[in-house]
Coordinates of C-alpha atoms in Angstrom, one line a residue:
X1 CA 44.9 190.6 91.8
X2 CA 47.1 189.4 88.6
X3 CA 46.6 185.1 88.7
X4 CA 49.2 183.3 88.3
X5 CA 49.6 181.8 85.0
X6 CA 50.3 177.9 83.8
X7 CA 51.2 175.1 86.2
X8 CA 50.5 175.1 89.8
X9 CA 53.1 172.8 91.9
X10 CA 52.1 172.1 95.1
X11 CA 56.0 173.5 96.4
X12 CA 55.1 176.4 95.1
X13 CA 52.0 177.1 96.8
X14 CA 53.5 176.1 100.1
X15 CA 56.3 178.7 99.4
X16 CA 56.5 181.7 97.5
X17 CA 52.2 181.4 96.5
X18 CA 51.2 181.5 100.4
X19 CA 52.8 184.0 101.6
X20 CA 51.4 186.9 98.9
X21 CA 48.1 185.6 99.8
X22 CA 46.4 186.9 102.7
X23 CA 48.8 189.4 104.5
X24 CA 48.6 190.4 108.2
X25 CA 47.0 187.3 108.8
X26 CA 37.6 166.6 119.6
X27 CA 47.7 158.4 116.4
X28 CA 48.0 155.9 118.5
X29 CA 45.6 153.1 119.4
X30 CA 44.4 152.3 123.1
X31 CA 43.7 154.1 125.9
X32 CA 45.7 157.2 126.6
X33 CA 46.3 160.2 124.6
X34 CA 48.5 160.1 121.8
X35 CA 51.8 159.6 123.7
X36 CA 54.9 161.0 123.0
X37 CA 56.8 164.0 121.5
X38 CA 58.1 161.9 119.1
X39 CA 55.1 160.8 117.6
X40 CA 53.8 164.5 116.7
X41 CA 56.2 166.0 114.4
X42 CA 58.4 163.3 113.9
X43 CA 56.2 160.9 112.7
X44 CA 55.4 163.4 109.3
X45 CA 58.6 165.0 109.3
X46 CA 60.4 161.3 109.2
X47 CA 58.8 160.4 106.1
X48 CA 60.5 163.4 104.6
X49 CA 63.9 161.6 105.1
X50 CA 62.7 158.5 102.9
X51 CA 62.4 158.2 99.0
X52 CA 60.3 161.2 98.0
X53 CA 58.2 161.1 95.2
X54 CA 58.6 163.4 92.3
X55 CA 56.9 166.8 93.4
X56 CA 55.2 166.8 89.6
X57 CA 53.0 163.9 90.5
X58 CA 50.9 166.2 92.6
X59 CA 51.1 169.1 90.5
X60 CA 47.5 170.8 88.9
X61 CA 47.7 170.9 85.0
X62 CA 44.1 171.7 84.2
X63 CA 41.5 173.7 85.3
X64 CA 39.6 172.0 87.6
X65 CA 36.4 172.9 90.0
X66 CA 36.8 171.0 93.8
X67 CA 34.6 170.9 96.8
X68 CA 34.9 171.8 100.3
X69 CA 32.9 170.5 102.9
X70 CA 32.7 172.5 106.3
X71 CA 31.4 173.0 109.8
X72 CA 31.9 177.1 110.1
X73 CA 28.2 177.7 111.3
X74 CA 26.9 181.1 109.9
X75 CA 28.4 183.7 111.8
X76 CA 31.7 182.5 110.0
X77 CA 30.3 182.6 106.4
X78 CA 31.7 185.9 105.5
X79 CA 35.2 184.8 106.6
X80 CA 34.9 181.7 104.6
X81 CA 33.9 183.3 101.6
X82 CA 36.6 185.6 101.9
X83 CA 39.6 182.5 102.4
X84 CA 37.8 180.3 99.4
X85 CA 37.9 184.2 97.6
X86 CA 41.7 184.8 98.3
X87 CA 42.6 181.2 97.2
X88 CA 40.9 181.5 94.3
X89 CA 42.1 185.1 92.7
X90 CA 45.9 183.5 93.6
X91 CA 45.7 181.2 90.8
X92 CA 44.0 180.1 87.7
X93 CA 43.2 176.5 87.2
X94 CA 41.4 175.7 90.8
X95 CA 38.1 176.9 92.0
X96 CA 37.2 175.8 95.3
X97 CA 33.6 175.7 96.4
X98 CA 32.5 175.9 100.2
X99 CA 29.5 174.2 101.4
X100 CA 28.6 174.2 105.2
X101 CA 27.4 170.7 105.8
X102 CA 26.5 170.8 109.6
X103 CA 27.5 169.8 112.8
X104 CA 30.7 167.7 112.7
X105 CA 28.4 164.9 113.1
X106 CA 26.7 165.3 109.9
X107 CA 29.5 165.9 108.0
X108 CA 30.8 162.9 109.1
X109 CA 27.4 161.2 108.7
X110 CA 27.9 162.9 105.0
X111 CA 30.9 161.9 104.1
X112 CA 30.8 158.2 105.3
X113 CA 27.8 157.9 102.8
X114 CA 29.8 159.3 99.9
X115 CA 32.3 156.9 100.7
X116 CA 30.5 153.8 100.6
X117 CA 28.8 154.8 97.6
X118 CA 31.9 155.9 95.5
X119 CA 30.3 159.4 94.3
X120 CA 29.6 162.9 95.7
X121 CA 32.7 163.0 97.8
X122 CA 34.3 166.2 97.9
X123 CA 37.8 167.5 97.6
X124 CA 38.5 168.8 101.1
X125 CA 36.8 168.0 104.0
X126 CA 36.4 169.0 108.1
X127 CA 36.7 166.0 110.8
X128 CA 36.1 166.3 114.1
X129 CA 39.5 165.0 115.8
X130 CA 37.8 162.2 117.0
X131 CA 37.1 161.0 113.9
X132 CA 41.0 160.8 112.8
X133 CA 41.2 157.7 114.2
X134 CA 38.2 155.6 112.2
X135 CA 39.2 157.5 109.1
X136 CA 43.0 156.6 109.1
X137 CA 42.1 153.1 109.8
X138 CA 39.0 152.4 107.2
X139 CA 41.2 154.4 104.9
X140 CA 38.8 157.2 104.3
X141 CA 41.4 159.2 104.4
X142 CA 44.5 160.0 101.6
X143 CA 48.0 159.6 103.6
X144 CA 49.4 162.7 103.3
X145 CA 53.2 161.8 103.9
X146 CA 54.2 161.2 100.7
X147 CA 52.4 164.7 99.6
X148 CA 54.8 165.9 102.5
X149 CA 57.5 164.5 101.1
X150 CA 57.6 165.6 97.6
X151 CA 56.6 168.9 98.1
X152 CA 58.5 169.6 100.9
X153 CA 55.7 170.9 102.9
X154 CA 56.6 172.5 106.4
X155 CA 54.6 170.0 109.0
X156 CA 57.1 171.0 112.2
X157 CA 56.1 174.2 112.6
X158 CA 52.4 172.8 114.1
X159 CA 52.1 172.6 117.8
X160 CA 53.2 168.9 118.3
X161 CA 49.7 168.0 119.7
X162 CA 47.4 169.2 117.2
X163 CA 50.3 167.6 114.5
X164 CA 49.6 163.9 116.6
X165 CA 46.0 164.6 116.7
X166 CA 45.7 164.6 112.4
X167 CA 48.0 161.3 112.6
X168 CA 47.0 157.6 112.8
X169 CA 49.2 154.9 113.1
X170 CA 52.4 157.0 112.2
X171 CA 50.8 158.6 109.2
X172 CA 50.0 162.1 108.2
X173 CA 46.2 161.5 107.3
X174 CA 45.3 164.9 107.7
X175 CA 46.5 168.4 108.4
X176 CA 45.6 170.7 112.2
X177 CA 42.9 173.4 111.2
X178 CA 40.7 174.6 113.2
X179 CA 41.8 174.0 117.0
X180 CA 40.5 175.0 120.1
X181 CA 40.4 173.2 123.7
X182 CA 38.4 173.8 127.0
X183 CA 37.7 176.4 128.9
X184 CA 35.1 178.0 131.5
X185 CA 33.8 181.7 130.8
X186 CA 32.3 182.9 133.4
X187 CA 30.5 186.9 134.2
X188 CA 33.7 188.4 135.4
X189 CA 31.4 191.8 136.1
X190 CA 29.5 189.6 138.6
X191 CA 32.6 187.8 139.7
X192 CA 34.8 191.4 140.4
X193 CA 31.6 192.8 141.9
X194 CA 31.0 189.7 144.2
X195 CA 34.7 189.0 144.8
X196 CA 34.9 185.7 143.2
X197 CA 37.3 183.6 142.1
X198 CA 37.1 180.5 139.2
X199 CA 39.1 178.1 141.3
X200 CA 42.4 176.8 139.7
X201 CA 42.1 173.3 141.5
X202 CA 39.0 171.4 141.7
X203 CA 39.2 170.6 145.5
X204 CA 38.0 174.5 145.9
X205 CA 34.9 173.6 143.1
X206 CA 32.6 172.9 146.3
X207 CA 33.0 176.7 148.0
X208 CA 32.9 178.7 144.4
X209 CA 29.7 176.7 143.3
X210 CA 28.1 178.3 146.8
X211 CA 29.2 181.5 145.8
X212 CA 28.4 181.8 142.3
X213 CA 25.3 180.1 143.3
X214 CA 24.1 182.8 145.4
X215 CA 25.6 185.7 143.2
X216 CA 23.2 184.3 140.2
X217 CA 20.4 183.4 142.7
X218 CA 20.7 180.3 140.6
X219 CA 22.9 178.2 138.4
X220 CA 26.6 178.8 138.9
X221 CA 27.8 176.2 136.5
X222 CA 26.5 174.6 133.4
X223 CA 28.2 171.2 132.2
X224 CA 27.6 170.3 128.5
X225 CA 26.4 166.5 128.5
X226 CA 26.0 166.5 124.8
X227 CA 29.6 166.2 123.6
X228 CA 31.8 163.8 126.3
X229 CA 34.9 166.1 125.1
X230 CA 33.7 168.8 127.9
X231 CA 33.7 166.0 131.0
X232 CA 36.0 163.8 129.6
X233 CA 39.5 165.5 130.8
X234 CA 38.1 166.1 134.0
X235 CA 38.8 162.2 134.3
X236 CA 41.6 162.0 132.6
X237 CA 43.3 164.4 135.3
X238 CA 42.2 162.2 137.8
X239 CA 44.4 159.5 136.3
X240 CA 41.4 157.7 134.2
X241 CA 42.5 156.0 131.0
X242 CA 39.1 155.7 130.1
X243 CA 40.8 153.0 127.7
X244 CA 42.9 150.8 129.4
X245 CA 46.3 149.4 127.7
X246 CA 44.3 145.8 127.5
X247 CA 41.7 148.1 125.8
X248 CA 39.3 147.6 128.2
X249 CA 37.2 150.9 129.7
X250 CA 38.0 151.8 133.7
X251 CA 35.2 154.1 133.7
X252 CA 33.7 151.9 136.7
X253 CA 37.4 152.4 138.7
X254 CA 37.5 154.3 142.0
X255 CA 39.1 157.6 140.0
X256 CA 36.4 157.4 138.0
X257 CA 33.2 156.9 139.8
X258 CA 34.4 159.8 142.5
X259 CA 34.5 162.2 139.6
X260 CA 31.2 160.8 138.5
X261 CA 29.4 160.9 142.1
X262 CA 30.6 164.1 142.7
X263 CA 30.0 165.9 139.2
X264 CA 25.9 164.0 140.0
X265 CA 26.0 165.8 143.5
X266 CA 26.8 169.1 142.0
X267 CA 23.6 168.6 139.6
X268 CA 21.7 167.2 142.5
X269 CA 22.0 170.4 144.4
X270 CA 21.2 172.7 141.5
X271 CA 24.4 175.1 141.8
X272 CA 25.2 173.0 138.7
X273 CA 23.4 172.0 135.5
X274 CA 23.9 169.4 133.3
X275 CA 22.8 170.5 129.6
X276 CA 21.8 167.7 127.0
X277 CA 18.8 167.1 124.9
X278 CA 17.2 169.6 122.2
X279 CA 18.9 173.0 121.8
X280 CA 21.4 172.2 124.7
X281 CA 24.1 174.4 123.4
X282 CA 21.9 177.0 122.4
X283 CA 19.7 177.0 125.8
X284 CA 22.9 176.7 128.1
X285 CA 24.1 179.8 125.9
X286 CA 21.0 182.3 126.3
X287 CA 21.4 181.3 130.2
X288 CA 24.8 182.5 130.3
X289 CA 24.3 185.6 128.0
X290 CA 21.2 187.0 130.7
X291 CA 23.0 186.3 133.4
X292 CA 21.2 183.2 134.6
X293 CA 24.5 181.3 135.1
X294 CA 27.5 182.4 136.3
X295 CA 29.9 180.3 134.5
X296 CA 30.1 177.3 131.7
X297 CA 32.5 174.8 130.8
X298 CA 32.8 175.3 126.6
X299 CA 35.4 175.5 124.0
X300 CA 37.2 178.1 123.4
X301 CA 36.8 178.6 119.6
X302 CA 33.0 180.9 120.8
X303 CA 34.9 183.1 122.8
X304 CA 33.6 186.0 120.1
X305 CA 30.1 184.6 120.2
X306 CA 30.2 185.1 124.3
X307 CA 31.8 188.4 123.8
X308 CA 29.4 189.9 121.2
X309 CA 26.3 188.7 122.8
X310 CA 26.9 189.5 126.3
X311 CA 26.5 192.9 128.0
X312 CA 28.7 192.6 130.6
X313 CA 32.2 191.5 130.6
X314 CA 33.2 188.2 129.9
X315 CA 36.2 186.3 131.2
X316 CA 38.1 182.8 130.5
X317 CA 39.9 180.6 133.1
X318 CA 41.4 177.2 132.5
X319 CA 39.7 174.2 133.9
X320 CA 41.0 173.5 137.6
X321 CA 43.3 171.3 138.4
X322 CA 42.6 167.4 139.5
X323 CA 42.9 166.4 143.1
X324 CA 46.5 164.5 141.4
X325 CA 47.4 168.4 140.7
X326 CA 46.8 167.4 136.5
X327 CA 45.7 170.5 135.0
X328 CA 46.1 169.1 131.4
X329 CA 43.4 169.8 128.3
X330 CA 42.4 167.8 125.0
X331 CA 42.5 169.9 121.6
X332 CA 39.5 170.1 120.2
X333 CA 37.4 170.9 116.7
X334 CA 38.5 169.4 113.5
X335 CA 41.5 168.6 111.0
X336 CA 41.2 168.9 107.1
X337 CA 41.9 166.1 105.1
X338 CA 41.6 164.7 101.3
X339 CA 38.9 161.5 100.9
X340 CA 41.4 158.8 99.5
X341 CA 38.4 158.1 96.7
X342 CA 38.8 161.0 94.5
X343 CA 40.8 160.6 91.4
X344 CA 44.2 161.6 91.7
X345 CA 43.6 165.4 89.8
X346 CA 41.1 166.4 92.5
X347 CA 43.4 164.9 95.2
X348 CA 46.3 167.5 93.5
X349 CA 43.3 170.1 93.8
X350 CA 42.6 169.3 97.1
X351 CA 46.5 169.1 98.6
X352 CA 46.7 172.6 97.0
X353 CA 44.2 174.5 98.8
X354 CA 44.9 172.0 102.0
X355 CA 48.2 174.1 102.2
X356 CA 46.5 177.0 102.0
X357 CA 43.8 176.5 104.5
X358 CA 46.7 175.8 106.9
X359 CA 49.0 177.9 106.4
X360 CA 50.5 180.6 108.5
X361 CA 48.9 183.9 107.1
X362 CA 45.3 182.0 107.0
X363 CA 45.6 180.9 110.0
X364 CA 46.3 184.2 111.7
X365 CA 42.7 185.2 109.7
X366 CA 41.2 182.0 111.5
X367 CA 42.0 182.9 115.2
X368 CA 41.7 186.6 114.6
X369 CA 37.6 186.2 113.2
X370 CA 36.9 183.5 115.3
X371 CA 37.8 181.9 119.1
X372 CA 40.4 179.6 116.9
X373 CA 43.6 178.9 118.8
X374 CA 46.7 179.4 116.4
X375 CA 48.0 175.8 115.4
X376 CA 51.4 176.8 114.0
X377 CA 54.2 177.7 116.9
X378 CA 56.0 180.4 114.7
X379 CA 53.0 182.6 114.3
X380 CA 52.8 183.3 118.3
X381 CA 56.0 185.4 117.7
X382 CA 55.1 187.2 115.2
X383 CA 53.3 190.8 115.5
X384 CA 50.5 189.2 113.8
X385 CA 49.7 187.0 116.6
X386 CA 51.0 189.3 119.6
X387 CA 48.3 191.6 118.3
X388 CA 46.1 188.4 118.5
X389 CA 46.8 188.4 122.2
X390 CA 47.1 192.2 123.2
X391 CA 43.1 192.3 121.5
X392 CA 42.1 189.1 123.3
X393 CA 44.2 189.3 126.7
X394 CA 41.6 186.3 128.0
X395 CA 43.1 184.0 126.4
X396 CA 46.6 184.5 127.7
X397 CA 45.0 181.5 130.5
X398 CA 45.3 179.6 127.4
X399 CA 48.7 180.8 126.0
X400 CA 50.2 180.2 129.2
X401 CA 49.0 176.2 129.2
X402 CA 49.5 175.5 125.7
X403 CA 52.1 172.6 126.3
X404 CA 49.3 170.8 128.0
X405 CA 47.4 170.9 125.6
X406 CA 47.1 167.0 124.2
X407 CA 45.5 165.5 121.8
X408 CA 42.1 163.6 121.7
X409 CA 42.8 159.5 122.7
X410 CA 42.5 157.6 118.9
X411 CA 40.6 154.5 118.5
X412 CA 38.2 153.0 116.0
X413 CA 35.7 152.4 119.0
X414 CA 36.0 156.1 120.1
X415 CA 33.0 157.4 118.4
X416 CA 30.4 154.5 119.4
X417 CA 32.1 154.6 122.9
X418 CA 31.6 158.2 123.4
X419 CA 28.0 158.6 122.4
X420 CA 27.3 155.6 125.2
X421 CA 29.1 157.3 127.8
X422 CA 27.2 160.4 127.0
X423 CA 23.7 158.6 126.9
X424 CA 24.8 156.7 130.4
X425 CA 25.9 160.3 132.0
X426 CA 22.5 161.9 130.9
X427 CA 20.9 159.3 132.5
X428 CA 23.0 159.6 135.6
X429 CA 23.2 163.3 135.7
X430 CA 19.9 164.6 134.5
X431 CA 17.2 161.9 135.7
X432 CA 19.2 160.6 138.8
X433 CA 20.1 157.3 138.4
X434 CA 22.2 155.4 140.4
X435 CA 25.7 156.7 139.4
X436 CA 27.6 153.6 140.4
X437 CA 25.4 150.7 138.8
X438 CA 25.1 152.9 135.5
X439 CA 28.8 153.0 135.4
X440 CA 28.9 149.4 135.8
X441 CA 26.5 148.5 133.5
X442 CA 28.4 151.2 130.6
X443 CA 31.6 149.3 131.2
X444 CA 30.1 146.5 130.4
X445 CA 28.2 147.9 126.5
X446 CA 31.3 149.6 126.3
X447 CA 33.9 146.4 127.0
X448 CA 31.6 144.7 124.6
X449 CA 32.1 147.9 121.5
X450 CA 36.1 147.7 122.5
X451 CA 36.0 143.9 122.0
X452 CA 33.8 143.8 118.9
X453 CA 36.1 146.5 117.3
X454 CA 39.5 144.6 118.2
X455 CA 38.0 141.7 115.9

């Protein structure tokens, strides 16, 4: 492929540059999630409107070699090499090099640790969209709106959730990448040949868990405890702010203890098993793929893993509706942002291949080698992404809910919040304890995080 020679502007790699490249291609403080439809695209395409700066400040003029840090575990490696490859060929002063750094979690753990020591940051990194929120308040993160803003960068062509979800506090502190939201597989060979349905609201959850139950002679549902994101919106349907407006938690409320009690008597009567501890994901996995379990509650981005590793086919419903009639969903996996530490070169580097990693055509190669929803709204009209749907007709339960799709609830607490709800719901759900005193006894450890973090 003949590079392209001299300067590269940022404009021009979110114009002309992008579209040669790659043909046929878990903010708002408080408690609920990030409100309105004004606060998605509006917010980045707003900043547009004021003073730009000159699109030459972020330009590259030198050859320079950038970072990027990752979470695409190895079954995606070929597929990243292939991206970094195709960004690289297109031009001839950035090299980008992609290092997987773990779990979400440890890249976080990583990149904190660069930050407070000032070296070793990379150019481009992964968050987990609950992260968004601590970042674009500590800073961690560049504030892309003025990047936006002088290169002219299309931002209203996202999916207005997954746009709110990279925002904090009105500002663009990262871009949507990799998205995905939840859903249950389940054996739809066992469910055709047994006549059974995955119910759409959760009132009928009672008389599918006896049916599945006896179809597997086992397990009919497996619940992920180690990430609250899987549980978490079965709450918020029920009308749970989980943090209130006077950022307190109501995870002690009526709504919220009848979703706990009766999530604790599903476990309690082993048609449904809660998975946390060692190997979790791995174990509740292997379950599924011998036919051990009739159905799990996952994300949606390892629809292919499910797919390649099971011999029989595999299906994907939407999570049923609340006893309100709420069917709504939380985006999940990560955003890609810029650390705000980096010297201003790499940060040109960085916005550079940011565009890239988000664009259109790139995207399409996202969702097409992995379980990766698409995160811009044009590309669902394109052929590109009706082929998408026509070779993975499953998730057309997700195509046809993608407007409730919302994005994660933002607060600096959320991280330390979510890891003791987690630890209190393992303790409820998988050694029995008392579901209302625990829940009591969370509110108050996590009234006390909320109150510490408000200082």
């Amino acid at each position: 492929m003949k590079k392209k020679t001299a300067r590269i502007s940022a404009t021009l790699l979110a114009g002309t540059m992008i579209c040669s490249l790659l043909a046929g291609c878990s903010g708002s403080t408080g408690g609920s999630t990030a409100s309105s439809e004004a606060a998605s695209s509006e917010a980045a395409s707003s900043a547009a409107s004021e003073e730009a700066p000159a699109a030459g400040e972020y330009e590259v003029t030198a050859p320079i070699t950038i970072k990027w840090w990752h979470a695409m575990e190895d079954q995606y490696s070929g597929l990243v090499d292939e991206v970094v490859k195709g960004f690289n060929e297109s031009q001839d002063l950035i090299t980008v090099e992609a290092e997987y750094m773990g779990a979400y979690k440890d890249v976080n753990e990583a990149l904190v640790a660069a930050n407070a020591a000032g070296s070793g940051l990379p150019a481009v990194v992964v968050a987990n969209t609950d992260y968004v929120a601590a970042y674009g308040e500590s800073g961690l993160y560049e504030d892309l709106t003025p990047y936006i803003a002088a290169t002219g960068y299309d931002v209203d062509d996202f999916a207005d959730g997954l746009l709110v979800s990279a925002q904090y506090d009105g500002k663009q502190v990262a871009l949507p990448f990799l998205h995905s939201t939840q859903v249950i597989y389940y054996n739809k060979t066992m469910a055709d040949a047994n006549n059974i349905t995955v119910p759409t609201v959760i009132t009928d959850m009672d008389a599918f868990l006896d049916e599945a139950s006896k179809a597997t002679g086992g397990v009919a549902l497996s619940i992920p405890g180690w990430d609250q994101w899987y549980f978490e919106t079965l709450y918020l349907n029920e009308g749970v702010k989980i943090i209130t407006d006077d950022n307190t938690c109501d995870l002690d409320s009526d709504a919220a203890l009848a979703v706990t009690q009766k999530l604790q008597d599903w476990c309690k009567s082993g048609k449904a098993m809660w998975c946390f501890g060692t190997d979790a994901s791995a174990n509740m996995r292997q379950s599924f793929y011998d036919g051990k379990t009739f159905a799990v509650m996952h994300t949606s981005s390892l629809y292919n893993n499910y797919v390649d590793k099971c011999d029989f086919e595999v299906g994907m419903a939407w999570y049923p509706a609340s006893t309100t009639g709420s069917k709504n969903s939380e985006v999940g996996g990560c955003v890609v942002g810029i650390p705000s530490k980096n010297d201003q070169q790499t940060k040109n580097a960085a916005w550079a291949f940011l565009q890239y990693l988000a664009g259109k055509d790139v995207n399409m190669k996202w969702a097409e080698g992995t379980g990766y929803l698409p995160t811009r709204k044009s590309v669902l009209e394109t052929d590109e992404g009706k082929a998408f749907l026509e070779e993975k007709p499953a998730f057309q339960c997700i195509f046809d809910n993608l407007d409730l799709v919302n994005p994660r609830i933002q607060n600096a607490a959320w991280s330390e919040l979510a890891t003791t709800w987690k630890n209190y719901m393992n303790e409820i759900m998988g050694e029995g304890a008392d579901a209302v005193q625990s829940s009591k006894d969370m509110v108050v450890e996590i009234n006390e995080i909320l109150e510490d973090s408000a200082s």
